[in-house]
Amino acid sequence: MTSVGAGLDTATGADSAAARTARGKTEAKKGDETQAWQRMSLKEIERVVKQDLRCGVQSYGQVQQFFLSHPCTDLDQLLFAVSDDNGAVIVGSVVWVKMPSATSAAELKKVEDSYGSGDVRPFGSEVLGLGGVHFTGQHYRSRLDGSLFVITETEALRGRPSDDQLDDVAAVADVLPPP
């Protein structure tokens, strides 16, 4: 016999992609990446963190110009790869930029969020040992948290993950706390 709650969960599609993503974000906010990916039916296959990178060197375009006149105080980056049950592999980059103030972080967000204005360059997906990937900005998220600005991008490396799946992985990775 099915409980009323279980029946409602089934009827409302509680295991939909949106529900899995919401549960993944809850775990990611706690800093539990493994559980976050499991909630989304994904498995992390590789991750590399680099800390104390130099903002001007790691960027290009108008974003780099911004950093030359508004230096950041810290730049850390995570590159990761996750796979699904169908063998698709998604590579993601999360960049945490600490600015001197919330105002300068908001100014950076305006520049960075403008498509084609440049970017903080991922340090090289080749370090994952899975081959290189070019981040296009098509599956991009960003957020402000006071003087912290977070940039997240994802791309397909293998298989054919849907645009929604790529966006969902970016949404979950975007809320991960800095290393």
Short mmCIF file of C-alpha atoms in Angstrom, two decimals:
data_model
loop_
_atom_site.label_atom_id
_atom_site.label_comp_id
_atom_site.label_asym_id
_atom_site.label_seq_id
_atom_site.Cartn_x
_atom_site.Cartn_y
_atom_site.Cartn_z
CA MET A 1 0.00 0.00 0.00
CA THR A 2 1.33 3.44 -0.91
CA SER A 3 1.19 6.25 1.63
CA VAL A 4 -0.70 9.42 0.80
CA GLY A 5 2.59 11.37 0.89
CA ALA A 6 4.32 8.98 -1.50
CA GLY A 7 1.32 9.09 -3.80
CA LEU A 8 1.39 12.87 -3.83
CA ASP A 9 5.13 12.86 -4.52
CA THR A 10 4.55 10.62 -7.52
CA ALA A 11 1.57 12.63 -8.73
CA THR A 12 3.43 15.93 -8.49
CA GLY A 13 6.63 14.61 -10.06
CA ALA A 14 8.73 15.07 -6.90
CA ASP A 15 11.64 13.32 -8.62
CA SER A 16 11.61 15.75 -11.53
CA ALA A 17 14.82 17.39 -12.69
CA ALA A 18 13.76 20.56 -10.86
CA ALA A 19 13.32 18.65 -7.59
CA ARG A 20 16.67 16.87 -8.00
CA THR A 21 18.36 20.19 -8.74
CA ALA A 22 16.76 21.80 -5.67
CA ARG A 23 17.99 18.94 -3.48
CA GLY A 24 21.43 19.19 -5.10
CA LYS A 25 21.58 22.91 -4.34
CA THR A 26 20.69 22.25 -0.70
CA GLU A 27 23.63 19.84 -0.36
CA ALA A 28 25.96 22.11 -2.34
CA LYS A 29 25.25 25.04 -0.03
CA LYS A 30 26.42 22.82 2.84
CA GLY A 31 29.64 22.12 0.92
CA ASP A 32 28.83 18.44 0.32
CA GLU A 33 29.64 18.09 -3.38
CA THR A 34 29.41 14.30 -3.42
CA GLN A 35 25.89 14.36 -1.99
CA ALA A 36 24.90 17.26 -4.26
CA TRP A 37 25.84 15.31 -7.38
CA GLN A 38 24.22 12.13 -6.05
CA ARG A 39 20.97 14.05 -5.52
CA MET A 40 21.11 14.89 -9.23
CA SER A 41 21.88 11.29 -10.25
CA LEU A 42 25.44 12.27 -11.14
CA LYS A 43 28.83 11.06 -10.02
CA GLU A 44 31.89 13.26 -9.67
CA ILE A 45 34.74 11.66 -11.59
CA GLU A 46 37.40 14.33 -11.16
CA ARG A 47 38.05 17.65 -9.43
CA VAL A 48 40.96 20.06 -9.17
CA VAL A 49 41.09 23.19 -7.01
CA LYS A 50 43.58 26.00 -7.45
CA GLN A 51 43.78 28.80 -4.93
CA ASP A 52 45.36 32.25 -4.82
CA LEU A 53 45.31 32.76 -8.58
CA ARG A 54 46.01 36.23 -9.98
CA CYS A 55 42.90 37.99 -11.32
CA GLY A 56 44.61 40.03 -14.04
CA VAL A 57 46.54 37.03 -15.35
CA GLN A 58 43.52 34.68 -15.24
CA SER A 59 41.26 37.04 -17.20
CA TYR A 60 40.92 38.70 -20.59
CA GLY A 61 38.98 41.44 -22.35
CA GLN A 62 37.02 44.05 -20.42
CA VAL A 63 37.08 41.80 -17.35
CA GLN A 64 40.89 41.98 -17.32
CA GLN A 65 40.74 45.75 -17.80
CA PHE A 66 38.40 45.96 -14.82
CA PHE A 67 40.87 44.00 -12.67
CA LEU A 68 43.74 46.27 -13.68
CA SER A 69 41.95 49.24 -12.14
CA HIS A 70 40.05 47.30 -9.42
CA PRO A 71 42.31 44.49 -8.15
CA CYS A 72 40.67 41.53 -6.50
CA THR A 73 41.80 40.33 -3.09
CA ASP A 74 41.49 36.59 -3.83
CA LEU A 75 40.71 34.22 -6.72
CA ASP A 76 40.09 30.50 -6.29
CA GLN A 77 38.84 28.05 -8.88
CA LEU A 78 37.38 24.57 -9.03
CA LEU A 79 37.34 22.48 -12.18
CA PHE A 80 35.24 19.33 -11.98
CA ALA A 81 33.79 16.58 -14.14
CA VAL A 82 30.59 14.66 -13.41
CA SER A 83 28.98 11.80 -15.31
CA ASP A 84 25.45 10.50 -15.57
CA ASP A 85 24.14 6.95 -15.93
CA ASN A 86 24.18 7.27 -19.73
CA GLY A 87 27.92 8.00 -19.85
CA ALA A 88 27.60 11.71 -20.56
CA VAL A 89 30.40 13.75 -18.99
CA ILE A 90 29.95 17.39 -17.99
CA VAL A 91 32.91 19.61 -17.14
CA GLY A 92 32.37 22.62 -14.92
CA SER A 93 34.30 25.60 -13.68
CA VAL A 94 33.53 27.56 -10.53
CA VAL A 95 35.46 30.76 -9.87
CA TRP A 96 35.25 32.59 -6.55
CA VAL A 97 36.45 36.20 -6.82
CA LYS A 98 36.82 38.15 -3.60
CA MET A 99 36.73 41.89 -4.16
CA PRO A 100 37.59 44.63 -1.63
CA SER A 101 33.92 45.63 -1.29
CA ALA A 102 30.39 44.62 -2.22
CA THR A 103 30.28 47.63 -4.54
CA SER A 104 33.34 46.54 -6.52
CA ALA A 105 31.98 42.98 -6.68
CA ALA A 106 28.69 44.30 -8.13
CA GLU A 107 30.62 46.38 -10.68
CA LEU A 108 32.60 43.27 -11.69
CA LYS A 109 29.35 41.32 -12.07
CA LYS A 110 28.02 43.94 -14.50
CA VAL A 111 31.12 43.58 -16.68
CA GLU A 112 31.39 39.78 -16.44
CA ASP A 113 27.67 39.16 -17.07
CA SER A 114 27.80 41.08 -20.34
CA TYR A 115 28.29 38.36 -22.99
CA GLY A 116 31.43 38.96 -25.05
CA SER A 117 33.07 41.28 -22.49
CA GLY A 118 35.75 38.78 -21.51
CA ASP A 119 35.95 36.34 -18.66
CA VAL A 120 37.96 34.91 -15.85
CA ARG A 121 39.70 32.14 -17.78
CA PRO A 122 39.42 28.60 -16.40
CA PHE A 123 42.95 27.44 -15.59
CA GLY A 124 42.78 24.57 -18.08
CA SER A 125 40.40 21.66 -18.21
CA GLU A 126 43.28 19.45 -19.38
CA VAL A 127 44.32 19.17 -15.70
CA LEU A 128 41.31 16.91 -15.19
CA GLY A 129 42.99 14.34 -17.41
CA LEU A 130 39.90 14.11 -19.61
CA GLY A 131 41.01 16.27 -22.53
CA GLY A 132 40.40 19.94 -23.09
CA VAL A 133 37.09 21.72 -23.27
CA HIS A 134 36.28 25.24 -24.39
CA PHE A 135 33.82 27.10 -22.17
CA THR A 136 31.40 29.02 -24.41
CA GLY A 137 29.41 30.88 -21.76
CA GLN A 138 26.19 29.24 -22.95
CA HIS A 139 25.71 27.44 -19.62
CA TYR A 140 26.70 30.24 -17.31
CA ARG A 141 25.61 31.34 -13.85
CA SER A 142 26.86 34.05 -11.54
CA ARG A 143 25.93 35.38 -8.15
CA LEU A 144 26.96 37.97 -5.59
CA ASP A 145 27.41 37.34 -1.89
CA GLY A 146 28.61 40.63 -0.44
CA SER A 147 32.15 41.15 -1.72
CA LEU A 148 32.28 37.62 -3.17
CA PHE A 149 31.44 37.14 -6.85
CA VAL A 150 30.93 33.58 -8.11
CA ILE A 151 31.12 32.56 -11.79
CA THR A 152 30.06 29.09 -12.93
CA GLU A 153 30.15 27.54 -16.40
CA THR A 154 29.53 24.03 -17.69
CA GLU A 155 30.10 22.25 -21.00
CA ALA A 156 29.57 18.77 -22.38
CA LEU A 157 32.74 16.73 -22.73
CA ARG A 158 31.26 13.38 -23.77
CA GLY A 159 27.83 12.20 -24.72
CA ARG A 160 24.88 14.48 -25.21
CA PRO A 161 23.68 16.00 -21.96
CA SER A 162 20.71 18.28 -22.53
CA ASP A 163 20.98 22.05 -22.23
CA ASP A 164 18.73 21.75 -19.16
CA GLN A 165 21.10 19.27 -17.55
CA LEU A 166 24.10 21.53 -18.25
CA ASP A 167 22.21 24.49 -16.78
CA ASP A 168 21.15 22.46 -13.73
CA VAL A 169 24.75 21.40 -13.02
CA ALA A 170 25.82 25.05 -13.28
CA ALA A 171 23.02 26.09 -10.90
CA VAL A 172 24.14 23.57 -8.28
CA ALA A 173 27.86 24.32 -8.64
CA ASP A 174 27.14 28.05 -8.37
CA VAL A 175 26.13 27.73 -4.72
CA LEU A 176 29.17 25.73 -3.60
CA PRO A 177 31.12 27.54 -0.87
CA PRO A 178 34.69 28.65 -1.66
CA PRO A 179 37.47 26.19 -0.85
#
